[in-house]
Coordinates of C-alpha atoms in Angstrom, one line a residue:
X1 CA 11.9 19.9 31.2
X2 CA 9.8 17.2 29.5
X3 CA 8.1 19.8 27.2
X4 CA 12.1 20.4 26.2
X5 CA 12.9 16.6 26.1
X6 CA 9.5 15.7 23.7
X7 CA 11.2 19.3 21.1
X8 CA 14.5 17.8 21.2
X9 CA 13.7 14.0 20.4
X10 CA 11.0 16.0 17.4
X11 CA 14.6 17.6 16.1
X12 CA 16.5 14.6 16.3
X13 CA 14.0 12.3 14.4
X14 CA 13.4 15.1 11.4
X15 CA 17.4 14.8 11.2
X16 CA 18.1 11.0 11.4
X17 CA 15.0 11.3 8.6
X18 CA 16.8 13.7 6.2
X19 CA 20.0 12.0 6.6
X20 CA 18.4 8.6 6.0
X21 CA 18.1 10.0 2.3
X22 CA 21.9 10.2 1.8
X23 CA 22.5 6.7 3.0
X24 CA 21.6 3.0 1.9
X25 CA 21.2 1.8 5.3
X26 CA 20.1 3.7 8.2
X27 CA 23.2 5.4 10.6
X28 CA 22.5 4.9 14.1
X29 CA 22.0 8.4 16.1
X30 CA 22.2 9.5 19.6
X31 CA 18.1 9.8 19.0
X32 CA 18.5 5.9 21.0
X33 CA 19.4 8.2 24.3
X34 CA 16.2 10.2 24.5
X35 CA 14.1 7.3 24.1
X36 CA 13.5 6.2 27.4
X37 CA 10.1 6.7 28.8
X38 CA 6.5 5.3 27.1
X39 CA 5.5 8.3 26.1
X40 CA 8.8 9.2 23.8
X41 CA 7.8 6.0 22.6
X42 CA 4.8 7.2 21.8
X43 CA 5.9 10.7 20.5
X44 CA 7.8 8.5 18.3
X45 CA 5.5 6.8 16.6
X46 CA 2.7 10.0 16.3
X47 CA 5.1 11.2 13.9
X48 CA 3.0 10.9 10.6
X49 CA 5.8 11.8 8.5
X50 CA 7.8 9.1 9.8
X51 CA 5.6 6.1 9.5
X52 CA 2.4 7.1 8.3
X53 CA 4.1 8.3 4.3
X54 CA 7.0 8.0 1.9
X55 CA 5.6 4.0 1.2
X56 CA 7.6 2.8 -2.4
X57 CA 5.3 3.5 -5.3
X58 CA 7.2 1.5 -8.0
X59 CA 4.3 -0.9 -8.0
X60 CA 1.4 1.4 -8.9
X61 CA 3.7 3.1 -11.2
X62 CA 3.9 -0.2 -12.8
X63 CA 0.6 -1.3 -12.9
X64 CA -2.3 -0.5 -15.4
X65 CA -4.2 1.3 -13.0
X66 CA -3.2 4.4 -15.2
X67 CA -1.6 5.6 -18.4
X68 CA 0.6 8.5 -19.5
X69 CA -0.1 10.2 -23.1
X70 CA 2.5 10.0 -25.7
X71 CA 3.1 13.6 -25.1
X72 CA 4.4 13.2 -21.7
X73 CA 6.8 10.6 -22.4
X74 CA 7.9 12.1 -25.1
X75 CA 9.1 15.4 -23.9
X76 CA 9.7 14.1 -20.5
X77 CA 9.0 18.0 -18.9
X78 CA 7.2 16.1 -15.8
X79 CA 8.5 12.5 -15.4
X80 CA 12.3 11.2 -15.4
X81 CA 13.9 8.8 -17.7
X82 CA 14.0 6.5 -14.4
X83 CA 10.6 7.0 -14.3
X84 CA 9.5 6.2 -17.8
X85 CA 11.8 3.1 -17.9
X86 CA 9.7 1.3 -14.9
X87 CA 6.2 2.9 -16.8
X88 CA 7.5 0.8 -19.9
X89 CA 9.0 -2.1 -17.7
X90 CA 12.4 -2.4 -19.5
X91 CA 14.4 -5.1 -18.2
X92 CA 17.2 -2.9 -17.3
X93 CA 15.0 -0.8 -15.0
X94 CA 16.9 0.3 -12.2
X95 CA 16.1 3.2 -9.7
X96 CA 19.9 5.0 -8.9
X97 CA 18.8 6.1 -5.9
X98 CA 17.0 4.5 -2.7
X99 CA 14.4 6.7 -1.5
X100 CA 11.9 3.7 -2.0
X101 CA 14.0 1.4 0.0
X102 CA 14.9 3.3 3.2
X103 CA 11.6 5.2 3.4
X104 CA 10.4 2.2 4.5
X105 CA 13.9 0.5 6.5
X106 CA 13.8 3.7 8.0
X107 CA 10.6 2.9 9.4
X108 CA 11.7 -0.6 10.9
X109 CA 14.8 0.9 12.5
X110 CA 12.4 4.0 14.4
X111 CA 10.6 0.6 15.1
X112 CA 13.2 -1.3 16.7
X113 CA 14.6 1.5 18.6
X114 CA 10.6 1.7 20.1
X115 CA 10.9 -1.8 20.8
X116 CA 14.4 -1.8 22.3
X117 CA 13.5 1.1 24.8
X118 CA 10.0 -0.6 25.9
X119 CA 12.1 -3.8 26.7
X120 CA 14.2 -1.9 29.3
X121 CA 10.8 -0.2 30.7
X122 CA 9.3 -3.7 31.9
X123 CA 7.9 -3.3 35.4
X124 CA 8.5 0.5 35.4
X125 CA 5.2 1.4 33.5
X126 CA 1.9 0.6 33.3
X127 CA 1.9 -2.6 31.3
X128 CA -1.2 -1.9 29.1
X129 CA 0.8 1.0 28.0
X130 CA 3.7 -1.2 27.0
X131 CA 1.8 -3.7 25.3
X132 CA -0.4 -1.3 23.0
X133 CA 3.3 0.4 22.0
X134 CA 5.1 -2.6 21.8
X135 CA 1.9 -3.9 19.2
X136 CA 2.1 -0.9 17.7
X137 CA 5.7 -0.8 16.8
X138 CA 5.6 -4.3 15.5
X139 CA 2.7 -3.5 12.9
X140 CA 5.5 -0.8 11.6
X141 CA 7.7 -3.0 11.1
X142 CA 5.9 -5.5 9.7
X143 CA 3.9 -2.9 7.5
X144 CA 7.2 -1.6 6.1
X145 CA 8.2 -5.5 5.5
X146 CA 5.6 -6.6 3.2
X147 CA 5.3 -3.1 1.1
X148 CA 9.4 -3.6 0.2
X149 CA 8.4 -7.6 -0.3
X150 CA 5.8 -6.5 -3.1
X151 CA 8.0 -4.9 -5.2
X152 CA 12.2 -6.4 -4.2
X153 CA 11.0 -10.0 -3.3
X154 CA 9.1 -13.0 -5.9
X155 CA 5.3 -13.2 -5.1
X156 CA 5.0 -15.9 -2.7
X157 CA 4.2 -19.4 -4.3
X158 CA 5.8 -23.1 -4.0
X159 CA 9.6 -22.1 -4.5
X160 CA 9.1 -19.4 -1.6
X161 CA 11.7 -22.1 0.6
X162 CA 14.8 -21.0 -1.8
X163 CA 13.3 -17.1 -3.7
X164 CA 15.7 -14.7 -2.1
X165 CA 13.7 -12.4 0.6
X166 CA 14.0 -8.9 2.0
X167 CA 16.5 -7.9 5.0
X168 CA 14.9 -8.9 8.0
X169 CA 16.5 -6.2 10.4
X170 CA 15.6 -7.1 13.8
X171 CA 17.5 -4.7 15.6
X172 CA 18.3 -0.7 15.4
X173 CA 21.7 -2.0 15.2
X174 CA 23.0 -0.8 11.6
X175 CA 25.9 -2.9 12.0
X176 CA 23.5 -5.8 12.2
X177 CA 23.3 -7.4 8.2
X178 CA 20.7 -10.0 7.6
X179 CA 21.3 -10.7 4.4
X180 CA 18.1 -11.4 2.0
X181 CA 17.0 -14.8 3.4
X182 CA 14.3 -16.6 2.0
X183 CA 10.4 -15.2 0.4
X184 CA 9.1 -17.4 3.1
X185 CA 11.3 -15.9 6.1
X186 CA 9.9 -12.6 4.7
X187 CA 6.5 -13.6 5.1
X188 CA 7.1 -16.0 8.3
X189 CA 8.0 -12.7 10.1
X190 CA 5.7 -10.5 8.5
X191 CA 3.2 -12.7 10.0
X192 CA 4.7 -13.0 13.3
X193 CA 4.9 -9.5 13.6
X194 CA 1.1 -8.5 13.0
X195 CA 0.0 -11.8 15.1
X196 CA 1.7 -10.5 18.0
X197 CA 0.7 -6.7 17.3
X198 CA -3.0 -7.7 17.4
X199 CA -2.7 -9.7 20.8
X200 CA -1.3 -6.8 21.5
X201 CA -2.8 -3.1 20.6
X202 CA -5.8 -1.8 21.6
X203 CA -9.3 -2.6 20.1
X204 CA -9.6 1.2 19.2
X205 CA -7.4 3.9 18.8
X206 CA -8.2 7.5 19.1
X207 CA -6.7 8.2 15.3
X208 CA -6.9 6.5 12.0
X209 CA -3.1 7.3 11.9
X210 CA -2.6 5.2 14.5
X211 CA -2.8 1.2 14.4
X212 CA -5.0 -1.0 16.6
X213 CA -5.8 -4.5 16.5
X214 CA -8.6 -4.0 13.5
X215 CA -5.6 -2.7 11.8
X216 CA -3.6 -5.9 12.2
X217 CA -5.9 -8.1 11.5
X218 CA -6.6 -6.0 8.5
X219 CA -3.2 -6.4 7.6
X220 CA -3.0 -10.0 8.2
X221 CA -6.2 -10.2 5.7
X222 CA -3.7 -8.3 3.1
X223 CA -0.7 -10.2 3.8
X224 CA -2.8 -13.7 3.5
X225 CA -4.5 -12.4 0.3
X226 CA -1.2 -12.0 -1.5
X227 CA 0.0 -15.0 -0.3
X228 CA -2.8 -17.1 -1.9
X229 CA -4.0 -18.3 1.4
X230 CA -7.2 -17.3 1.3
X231 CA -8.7 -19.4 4.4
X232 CA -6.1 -17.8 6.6
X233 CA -7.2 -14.3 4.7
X234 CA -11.1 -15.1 5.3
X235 CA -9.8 -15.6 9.3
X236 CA -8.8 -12.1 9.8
X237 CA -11.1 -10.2 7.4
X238 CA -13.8 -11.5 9.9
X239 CA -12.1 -10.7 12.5
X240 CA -10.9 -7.2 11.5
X241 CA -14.3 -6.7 10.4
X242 CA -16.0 -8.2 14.0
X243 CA -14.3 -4.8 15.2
X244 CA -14.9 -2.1 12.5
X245 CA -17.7 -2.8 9.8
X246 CA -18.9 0.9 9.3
X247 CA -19.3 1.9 4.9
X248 CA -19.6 5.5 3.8
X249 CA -22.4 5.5 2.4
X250 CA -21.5 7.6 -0.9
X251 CA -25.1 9.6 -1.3
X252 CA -24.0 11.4 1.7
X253 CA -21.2 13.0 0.4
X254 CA -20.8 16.3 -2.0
X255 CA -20.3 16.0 -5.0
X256 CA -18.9 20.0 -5.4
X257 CA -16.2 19.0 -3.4
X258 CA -13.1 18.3 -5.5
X259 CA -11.7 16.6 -2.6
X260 CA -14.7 14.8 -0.8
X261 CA -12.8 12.3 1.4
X262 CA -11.3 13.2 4.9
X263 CA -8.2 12.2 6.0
X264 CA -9.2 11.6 9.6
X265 CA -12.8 11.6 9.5
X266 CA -13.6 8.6 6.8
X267 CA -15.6 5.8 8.5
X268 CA -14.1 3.6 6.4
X269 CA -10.0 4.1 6.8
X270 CA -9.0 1.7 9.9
X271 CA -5.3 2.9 9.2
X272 CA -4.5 5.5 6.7
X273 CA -0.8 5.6 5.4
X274 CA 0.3 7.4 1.7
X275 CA 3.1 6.4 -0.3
X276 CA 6.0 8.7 -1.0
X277 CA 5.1 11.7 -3.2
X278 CA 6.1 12.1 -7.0
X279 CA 5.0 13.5 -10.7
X280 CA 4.7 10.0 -11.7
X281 CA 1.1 9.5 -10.5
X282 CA -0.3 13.0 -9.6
X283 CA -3.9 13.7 -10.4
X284 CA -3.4 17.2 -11.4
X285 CA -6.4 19.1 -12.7
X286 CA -8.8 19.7 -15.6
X287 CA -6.2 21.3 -17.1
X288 CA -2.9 19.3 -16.8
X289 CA -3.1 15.8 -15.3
X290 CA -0.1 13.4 -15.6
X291 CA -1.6 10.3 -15.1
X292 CA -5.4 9.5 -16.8
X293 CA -7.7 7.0 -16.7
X294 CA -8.3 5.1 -19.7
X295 CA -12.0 6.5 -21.0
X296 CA -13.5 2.3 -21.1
X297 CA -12.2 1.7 -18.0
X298 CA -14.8 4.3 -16.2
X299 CA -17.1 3.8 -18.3
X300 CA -17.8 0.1 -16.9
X301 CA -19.1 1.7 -14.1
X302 CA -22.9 1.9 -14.0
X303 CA -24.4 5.5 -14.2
X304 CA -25.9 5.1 -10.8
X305 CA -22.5 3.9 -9.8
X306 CA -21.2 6.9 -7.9
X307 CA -17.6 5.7 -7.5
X308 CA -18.1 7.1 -11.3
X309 CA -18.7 10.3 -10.3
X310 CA -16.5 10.8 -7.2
X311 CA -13.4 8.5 -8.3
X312 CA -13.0 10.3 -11.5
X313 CA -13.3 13.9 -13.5
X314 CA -12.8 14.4 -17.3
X315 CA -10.5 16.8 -17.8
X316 CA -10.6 19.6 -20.4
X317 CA -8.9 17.1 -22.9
X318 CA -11.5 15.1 -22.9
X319 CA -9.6 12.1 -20.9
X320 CA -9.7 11.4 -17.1
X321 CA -8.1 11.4 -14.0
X322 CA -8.7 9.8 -10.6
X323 CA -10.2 12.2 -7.7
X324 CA -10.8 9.2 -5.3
X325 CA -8.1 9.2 -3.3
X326 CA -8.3 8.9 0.8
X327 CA -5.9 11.1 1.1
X328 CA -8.0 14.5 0.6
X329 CA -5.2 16.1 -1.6
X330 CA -5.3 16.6 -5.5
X331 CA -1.3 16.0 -5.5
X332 CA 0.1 12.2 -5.9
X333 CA -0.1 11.0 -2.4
X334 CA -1.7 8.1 -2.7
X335 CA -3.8 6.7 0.0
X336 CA -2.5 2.6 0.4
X337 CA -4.1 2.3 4.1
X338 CA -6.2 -0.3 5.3
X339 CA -10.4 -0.1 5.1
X340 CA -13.1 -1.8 5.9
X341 CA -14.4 -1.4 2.3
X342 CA -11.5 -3.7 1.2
X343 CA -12.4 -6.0 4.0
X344 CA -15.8 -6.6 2.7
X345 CA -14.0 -7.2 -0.7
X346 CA -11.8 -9.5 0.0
X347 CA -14.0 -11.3 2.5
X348 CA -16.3 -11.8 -0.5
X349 CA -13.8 -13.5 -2.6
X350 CA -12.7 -15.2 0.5
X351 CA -15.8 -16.9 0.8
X352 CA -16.2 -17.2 -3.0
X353 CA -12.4 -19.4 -3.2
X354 CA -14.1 -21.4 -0.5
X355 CA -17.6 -21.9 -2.3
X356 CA -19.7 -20.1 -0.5
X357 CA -21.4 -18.1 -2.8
X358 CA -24.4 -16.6 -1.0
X359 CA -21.8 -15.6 1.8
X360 CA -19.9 -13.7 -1.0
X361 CA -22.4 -12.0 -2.5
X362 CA -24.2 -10.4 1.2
X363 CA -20.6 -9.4 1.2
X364 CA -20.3 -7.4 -2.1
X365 CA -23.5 -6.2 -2.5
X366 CA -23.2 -4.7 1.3
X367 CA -20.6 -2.8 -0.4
X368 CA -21.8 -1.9 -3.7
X369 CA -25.5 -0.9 -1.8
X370 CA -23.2 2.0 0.0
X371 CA -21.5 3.2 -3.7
X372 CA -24.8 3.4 -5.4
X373 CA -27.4 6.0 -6.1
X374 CA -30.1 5.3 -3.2
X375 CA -33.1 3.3 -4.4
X376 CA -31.2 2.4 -7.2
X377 CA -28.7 -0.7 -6.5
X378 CA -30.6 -4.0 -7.5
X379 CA -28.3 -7.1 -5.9
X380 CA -26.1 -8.9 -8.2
X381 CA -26.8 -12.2 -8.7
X382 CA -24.4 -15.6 -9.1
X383 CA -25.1 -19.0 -11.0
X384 CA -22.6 -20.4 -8.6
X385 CA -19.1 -19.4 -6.9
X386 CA -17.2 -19.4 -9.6
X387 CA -19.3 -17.0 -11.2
X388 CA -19.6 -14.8 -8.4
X389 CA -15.6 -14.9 -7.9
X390 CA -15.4 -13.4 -11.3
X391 CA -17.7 -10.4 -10.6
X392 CA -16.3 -10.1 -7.1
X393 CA -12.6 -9.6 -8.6
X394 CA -14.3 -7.2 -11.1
X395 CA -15.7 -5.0 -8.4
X396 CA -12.1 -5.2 -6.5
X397 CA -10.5 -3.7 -9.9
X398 CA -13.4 -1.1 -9.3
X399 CA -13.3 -0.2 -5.6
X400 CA -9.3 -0.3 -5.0
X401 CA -8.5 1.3 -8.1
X402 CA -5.1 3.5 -7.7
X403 CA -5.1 2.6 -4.0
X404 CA -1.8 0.7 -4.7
X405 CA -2.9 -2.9 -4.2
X406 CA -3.0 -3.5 -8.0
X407 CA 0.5 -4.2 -8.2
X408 CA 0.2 -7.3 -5.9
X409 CA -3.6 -8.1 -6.8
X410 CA -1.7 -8.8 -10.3
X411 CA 0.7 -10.8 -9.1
X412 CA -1.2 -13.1 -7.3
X413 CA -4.0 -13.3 -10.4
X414 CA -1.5 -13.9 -13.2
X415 CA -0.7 -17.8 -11.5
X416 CA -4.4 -18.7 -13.0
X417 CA -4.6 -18.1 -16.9
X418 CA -7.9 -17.6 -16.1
X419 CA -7.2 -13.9 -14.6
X420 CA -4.2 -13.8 -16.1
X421 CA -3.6 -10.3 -17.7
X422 CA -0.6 -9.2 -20.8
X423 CA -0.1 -6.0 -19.7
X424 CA 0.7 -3.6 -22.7
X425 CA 1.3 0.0 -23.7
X426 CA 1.7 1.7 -26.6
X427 CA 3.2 5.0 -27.3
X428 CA 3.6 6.6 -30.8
X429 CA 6.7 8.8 -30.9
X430 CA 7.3 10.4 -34.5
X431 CA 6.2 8.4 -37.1
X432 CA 6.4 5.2 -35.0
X433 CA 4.6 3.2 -32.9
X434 CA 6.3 1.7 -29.9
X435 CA 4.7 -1.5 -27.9
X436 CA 6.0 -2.2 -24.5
X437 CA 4.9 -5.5 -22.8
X438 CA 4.5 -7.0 -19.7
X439 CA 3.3 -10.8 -19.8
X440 CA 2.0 -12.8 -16.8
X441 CA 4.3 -14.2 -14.2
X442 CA 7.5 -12.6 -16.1
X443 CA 10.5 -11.9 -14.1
X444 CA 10.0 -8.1 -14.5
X445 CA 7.1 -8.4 -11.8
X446 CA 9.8 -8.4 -9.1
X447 CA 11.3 -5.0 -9.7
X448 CA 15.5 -4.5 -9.3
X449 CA 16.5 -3.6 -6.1
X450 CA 18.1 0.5 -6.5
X451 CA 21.8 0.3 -7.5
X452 CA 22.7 2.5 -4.5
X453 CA 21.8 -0.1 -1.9
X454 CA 23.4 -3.3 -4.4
X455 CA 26.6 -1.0 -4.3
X456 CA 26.5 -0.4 -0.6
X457 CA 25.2 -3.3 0.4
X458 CA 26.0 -6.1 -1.5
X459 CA 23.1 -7.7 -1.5
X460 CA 22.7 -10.0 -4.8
X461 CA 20.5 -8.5 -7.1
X462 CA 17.2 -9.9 -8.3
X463 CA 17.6 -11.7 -11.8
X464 CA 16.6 -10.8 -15.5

C-alpha cells in the first residue's frame, strides 16, 4: 500500500510539472492529498527533476561568458529569434513564453505544499525529521527566489526600499497574489528563508542533490555577495566552509575523459542544481559547438593552469568551447550549484573588501595550488588589498566561468567604474558590420519579465 501511495504521488508530481508549462502560475492539484506523511515529504523533494533543474538561463545567455559566430546568428538553424534578441540585448527583448519563470515558481509551490503538510505533522513524527524537511523545503524556496531576482528584479543597491521585487508566494494557494513588492522584501525573505533552513537541516546529507546546512550557508554567502554585503558574505563562507572545505585536486583527474567531473561524486559540489536545458549554450563537440570561447580569454590561463586543459577543447575550427561543466554531460545543462571552490573565492575577496590581504591570498592560492600542475604553482603575491582584490576577481572570472554567476557577478561590479565592464558584440551579416552594446548599470541588466505571465498576471512590467 505505501509502495502504491509513494508511485501515485511520483505520477501526480510529473503531471502538475507538465501542466505547469501551459500555465503562468501554478494550478493547485489534488497532489496536496497525498502529501501527508514525512517521508512523501521527502519523496517530494528527491525528485531531481523537480527542484534540482529547469533554473532560468537568461542571465548566462546574456553574459560574456561566451559568444556565437556570425554564422549561427545569421542562419538561425540552432537558436530562436527570442534567443538571439536577449544574446544581442535589444531593448525590446521579451521571452513569449514562461518556462524560465514557473520552472522555478513551480518549485516554491512543491515547496509550500512540503511546508504546509509538515505543519499539520507536529508531534506526530519524529521532530528531527520535521526540522531537516522543513529546512530543506525552505532553501527551495528561497533558492528559486533569488535565481528569478537575478534576472526579473534590479540588483540590490540604495533604492532597493521602492525597485519593484519578485512575487513572494508564501503559500501553495494559487489564488494567493503577492504582487511584486519591494527588491528588499525579495531579499529580506530570501534571507529569512536560508537562516532558518540552516538552523534547521542537517550538517550532512547523504547526496549532493540534496541541501544541508553547508548548503545554506553557502547560499547565504551567494545571496550576501550579490547584495554587496560582503561582511555578512565573509560570515557564512566561513561558516559554510567550517563544514565542507575539501578541493579536487585537478592532477588527479583524466584528462582522456571528455566529461571528467561527476555529478555525485565531486568533492567539491555541496549542492548541485542545473539550469533548464536549451541550444542557446550547448557545448557541442569538435565538430559543431554553439556557443565558443573567445581564443584570449583561455589563453590567460597559465600553461600549467589545468582549468586550461579540462575547462576547455579547441574544436576542429580552430575556436573553443567549454568542457568544465559539473554536470558530466556535453549538452547545455549547466551546472549553477553551490561549491566549496566558490567559497574559497569569494571568502578571498571577502577578506580582500575588508583589508585583509594575507587572509585573502591563503584563500586563493589554496585554490589555485588544487588547479595547477603539481610542483608547479608558485603563490601569488599582493602589494596590498587592493591589489590582491583585483587578482582575486580575476581568478573568480577564471574558476566560475559559465557556471552562471556571471550574470550577477556583473551586476554587482559594474556600481565601481573600476570593474566596470561595456559589454559588446559584434556580428558581420553581409557586407555589414553590426555592434550590439551593453553598457554598465543600464536598464537592460534587469531582463523583461515573459509577456505570458504580464498578460496573465498583471504584474507591471520592468521599465526600458
Amino acid at each position: 500500500m505505501k509502495l502504491h501511495k509513494h508511485i501515485l504521488i511520483l505520477m501526480m508530481l510529473s503531471l502538475v510539472f507538465a501542466s505547469c508549462q501551459k500555465y503562468v502560475d501554478i494550478k493547485k492539484s489534488s497532489l496536496q492529498s497525498f502529501v501527508t506523511t514525512a517521508n512523501d515529504c521527502q519523496l517530494l523533494l528527491d525528485n531531481y527533476t523537480l527542484f534540482n533543474t529547469g533554473y532560468p538561463y537568461d542571465g548566462e545567455a546574456s553574459s560574456d561568458d561566451y559568444y556565437l559566430t556570425d554564422d549561427i546568428y545569421n542562419t538561425q538553424d540552432f537558436i530562436s529569434v527570442e534567443d538571439l534578441s536577449v544574446y544581442t540585448w535589444l531593448p525590446g527583448s521579451i521571452r513569449a513564453g514562461s518556462d524560465q519563470w514557473v520552472g522555478p515558481y513551480n518549485k516554491v509551490y512543491h515547496a509550500n505544499l512540503i511546508l504546509e503538510a509538515l505543519d499539520k505533522l507536529a508531534g506526530k513524527e519524529d521532530q528531527s525529521v520535521i526540522n531537516n524537511l522543513r529546512g530543506s523545503a525552505l532553501f527551495m524556496r528561497a533558492y528559486s527566489f533569488w535565481n528569478v531576482a537575478q534576472l526579473y528584479a534590479k540588483p540590490y543597491g540604495s533604492t532597493a526600499s521602492s525597485d519593484p521585487g519578485i512575487p513572494i508566494h508564501l503559500v501553495s494557494d494559487v489564488n494567493n497574489t503577492p504582487g511584486r513588492g519591494t527588491v528588499k522584501e525579495t531579499y529580506d525573505r530570501i534571507i529569512q528563508d536560508l537562516t532558518d533552513a540552516a538552523g534547521l537541516l542537517n550538517a550532512t546529507s547523504s547526496i549532493s542533490s540534496r541541501p544541508n546546512k553547508a548548503a545554506a550557508y553557502a547560499m547565504l554567502a551567494r545571496v550576501y555577495l550579490s547584495m554587496e554585503d560582503y561582511p555578512n558574505a565573509l560570515i557564512n563562507a566561513k561558516a559554510a566552509l567550517d563544514l565542507k572545505s575539501t578541493l579536487l585536486d585537478f592532477n588527479t583527474i583524466d584528462p582522456e575523459n571528455p566529461a571528467p567531473f561527476r555529478r555525485f561524486t565531486n568533492p567539491e559540489v555541496i549542492f548541485h542544481s542545473i539550469l533548464a536545458n536549451n541550444d542557446f549554450l550547448a557545448s557541442g563537440s569538435a565538430d559543431f559547438t554553439t556557443a565558443k570561447i573567445q581564443a584570449d580569454f583561455v589563453s590567460s590561463y597559465n600553461s600549467n593552469d589545468l582549468r586550461k586543459i579540462f575547462f576547455f577543447q579547441q574544436n576542429n575550427d580552430g575556436s573553443y568551447r567549454f568542457t568544465g561543466n559539473y554536470e558530466p554531460t556535453t549538452g547545455s545543462n549547466l551546472f549553477n550549484g553551490l561549491t566549496t571552490d566558490e567559497l574559497y573565492i569569494t571568502r578571498a575577496e571577502c577578506y580582500a573588501r575588508a583589508g585583509n590581504a594575507t587572509a585573502a591570498l591563503a584563500d586563493l592560492n589554496t585554490l589555485l595550488k588544487a588547479r595547477w600542475v603539481t610542483g608547479t604553482f608558485v603563490n601569488i603575491t599582493a602589494t596590498n588589498a587592493d591589489d590582491a582584490l583585483t587578482k582575486i576577481l580575476a581568478e573568480r572570472r577564471k574558476e566560475l566561468i559559465m557556471r552562471a554567476q556571471r550574470w550577477t557577478d556583473l551586476r554587482r561590479l559594474n556600481k565601481n567604474t573600476r570593474f566596470a565592464i561595456n559589454q559588446a558584440r559584434d556580428i558581420i551579416t553581409g557586407a555589414a558590420t553590426k555592434t550590439f552594446t551593453l553598457p554598465a548599470n543600464d536598464p537592460r541588466y534587469t531582463l523583461l519579465i515573459p509577456q505570458e505571465v504580464i498578460t496573465g498576471s498583471k504584474l507591471p512590467q520592468n521599465q526600458r
